[in-house]
């Protein structure tokens, strides 16, 4: 999947092409849309100063560069997406450049420079918030959807269990990329959607997705969304990668109560956590993240529940393909640090392994993976039903049924003597 729409509209010949060769260069512009914000990423050869401001009548967001090189023929100006209706670039003075984003409504515009990562170089990231969830300080803005009242015999007020399903990566963060170009973010979302469909078809359970499209969501925001929805379980879906392309199999991770216990887990933690640097925003609260990780060290009950649920998912994945590790693994992953929501991260397979990459692209195999995770989640909640949930009533009925069968079978030899 291409990360950007690259129809070249509004590309103007720039008077500033002749700017001094040592000026930073604007190389590309990309747009990503999520339900409550739109992100515009300007790829730069080096960090450079800029001015960001908004204009109204009609609403626009303007980014001015005093001194920058821009090769108009090389920049593919993207189509509008999300709140951005069109992107225009034009010369500003002899060496400057103006980027204008035509937006459909008032936006909360923020920008930050971010250093290179595995995928991209220096970038100026412009986030355009629209909708209450992205307003500053609006952490609790998205109202928790009230648990659906469920009617079962004698069960007034029994609630549905909420399973938060988190498709890893997204937007300008592709995650791991297979040899044939398959992106982790794409297969993660496909499996997440199939899992959500299965959970929603399950009596007494409902799924919420932390992302529903191809856009980036910071880790803290993913766990926050799960919390706002009062999730009973958080399942993050990923695909693994390793330099050795023969490595294959599924693994399931829960938060480590101490330092990652082995080299592979530490490597994974570094790679998965590094993705959040792309979000930029989370850098502001790094000490906060650290504090929450430290706080979580005492959340043994949550981790114990996470481990129980993860073990059941791992057992089901064993029926779909081979396991990388037959035990639940532990790692220091920020996305798993909710103190009160049992959380697991499923590395469905190795996208770096050509055979597994092919399978990850196959909708039938994606469905088998979703089916295994669903079966493990279901088994966990039927073995550990939260009081007051509809599943608790269903589990009690299932146990009663099983008990009656056992008694009935027990009576057979009695009758035969
Ligand atoms: Zn991942």
mmCIF file of N, CA and C and ligand atoms in Angstrom, residues 167-169 173-176 184-185 188 219 236-241 268 271-272 275 345-347, ligand 1:
data_model
loop_
_atom_site.group_PDB
_atom_site.id
_atom_site.type_symbol
_atom_site.label_atom_id
_atom_site.label_comp_id
_atom_site.label_asym_id
_atom_site.label_seq_id
_atom_site.Cartn_x
_atom_site.Cartn_y
_atom_site.Cartn_z
ATOM 1 N N UNK A 167 -4.631 -2.344 16.374
ATOM 2 C CA UNK A 167 -3.810 -2.683 15.197
ATOM 3 C C UNK A 167 -2.521 -1.878 15.282
ATOM 4 N N UNK A 168 -1.393 -2.559 15.357
ATOM 5 C CA UNK A 168 -0.117 -1.882 15.540
ATOM 6 C C UNK A 168 0.225 -0.934 14.395
ATOM 7 N N UNK A 169 1.028 0.108 14.756
ATOM 8 C CA UNK A 169 1.595 1.021 13.761
ATOM 9 C C UNK A 169 0.493 1.778 13.008
ATOM 10 N N UNK A 173 4.073 5.334 10.030
ATOM 11 C CA UNK A 173 4.820 4.256 10.678
ATOM 12 C C UNK A 173 4.347 2.923 10.112
ATOM 13 N N UNK A 174 5.093 2.361 9.144
ATOM 14 C CA UNK A 174 4.624 1.118 8.505
ATOM 15 C C UNK A 174 4.849 -0.125 9.365
ATOM 16 N N UNK A 175 5.633 0.006 10.444
ATOM 17 C CA UNK A 175 6.029 -1.184 11.189
ATOM 18 C C UNK A 175 7.059 -1.944 10.379
ATOM 19 N N UNK A 176 7.131 -3.251 10.595
ATOM 20 C CA UNK A 176 8.083 -4.054 9.835
ATOM 21 C C UNK A 176 7.595 -4.216 8.394
ATOM 22 N N UNK A 184 3.586 -4.282 7.957
ATOM 23 C CA UNK A 184 2.999 -4.753 9.206
ATOM 24 C C UNK A 184 1.708 -4.006 9.531
ATOM 25 N N UNK A 185 1.693 -2.673 9.328
ATOM 26 C CA UNK A 185 0.511 -1.880 9.686
ATOM 27 C C UNK A 185 -0.726 -2.374 8.937
ATOM 28 N N UNK A 188 -1.771 -5.958 10.244
ATOM 29 C CA UNK A 188 -2.252 -5.817 11.625
ATOM 30 C C UNK A 188 -3.688 -5.304 11.630
ATOM 31 N N UNK A 219 1.226 5.497 21.394
ATOM 32 C CA UNK A 219 0.932 4.418 22.349
ATOM 33 C C UNK A 219 0.001 4.862 23.466
ATOM 34 N N UNK A 236 -3.092 -6.058 21.365
ATOM 35 C CA UNK A 236 -2.380 -5.337 20.315
ATOM 36 C C UNK A 236 -1.879 -6.336 19.273
ATOM 37 N N UNK A 237 -2.185 -6.077 18.010
ATOM 38 C CA UNK A 237 -1.869 -7.018 16.932
ATOM 39 C C UNK A 237 -0.669 -6.512 16.130
ATOM 40 N N UNK A 238 0.313 -7.372 15.969
ATOM 41 C CA UNK A 238 1.534 -7.001 15.244
ATOM 42 C C UNK A 238 2.016 -8.165 14.375
ATOM 43 N N UNK A 239 3.052 -7.917 13.599
ATOM 44 C CA UNK A 239 3.787 -8.979 12.909
ATOM 45 C C UNK A 239 5.261 -8.683 13.131
ATOM 46 N N UNK A 240 6.003 -9.713 13.406
ATOM 47 C CA UNK A 240 7.385 -9.548 13.828
ATOM 48 C C UNK A 240 8.340 -9.502 12.635
ATOM 49 N N UNK A 241 9.566 -9.102 12.917
ATOM 50 C CA UNK A 241 10.611 -9.126 11.886
ATOM 51 C C UNK A 241 11.944 -9.411 12.536
ATOM 52 N N UNK A 268 12.922 -6.364 20.689
ATOM 53 C CA UNK A 268 11.534 -6.090 20.323
ATOM 54 C C UNK A 268 11.057 -4.818 21.015
ATOM 55 N N UNK A 271 12.415 -1.771 19.380
ATOM 56 C CA UNK A 271 11.849 -1.522 18.049
ATOM 57 C C UNK A 271 10.405 -1.027 18.139
ATOM 58 N N UNK A 272 9.594 -1.732 18.927
ATOM 59 C CA UNK A 272 8.185 -1.348 19.005
ATOM 60 C C UNK A 272 8.030 -0.005 19.705
ATOM 61 N N UNK A 275 8.764 3.266 17.690
ATOM 62 C CA UNK A 275 7.745 3.760 16.758
ATOM 63 C C UNK A 275 7.032 4.971 17.315
ATOM 64 N N UNK A 345 0.310 -8.352 23.702
ATOM 65 C CA UNK A 345 0.722 -8.001 22.348
ATOM 66 C C UNK A 345 0.972 -9.302 21.604
ATOM 67 N N UNK A 346 0.259 -9.482 20.483
ATOM 68 C CA UNK A 346 0.381 -10.712 19.700
ATOM 69 C C UNK A 346 1.224 -10.425 18.467
ATOM 70 N N UNK A 347 2.384 -11.067 18.387
ATOM 71 C CA UNK A 347 3.179 -11.031 17.154
ATOM 72 C C UNK A 347 2.682 -12.232 16.354
HETATM 73 ZN ZN1 LIG B 1 4.840 -4.056 15.486
#
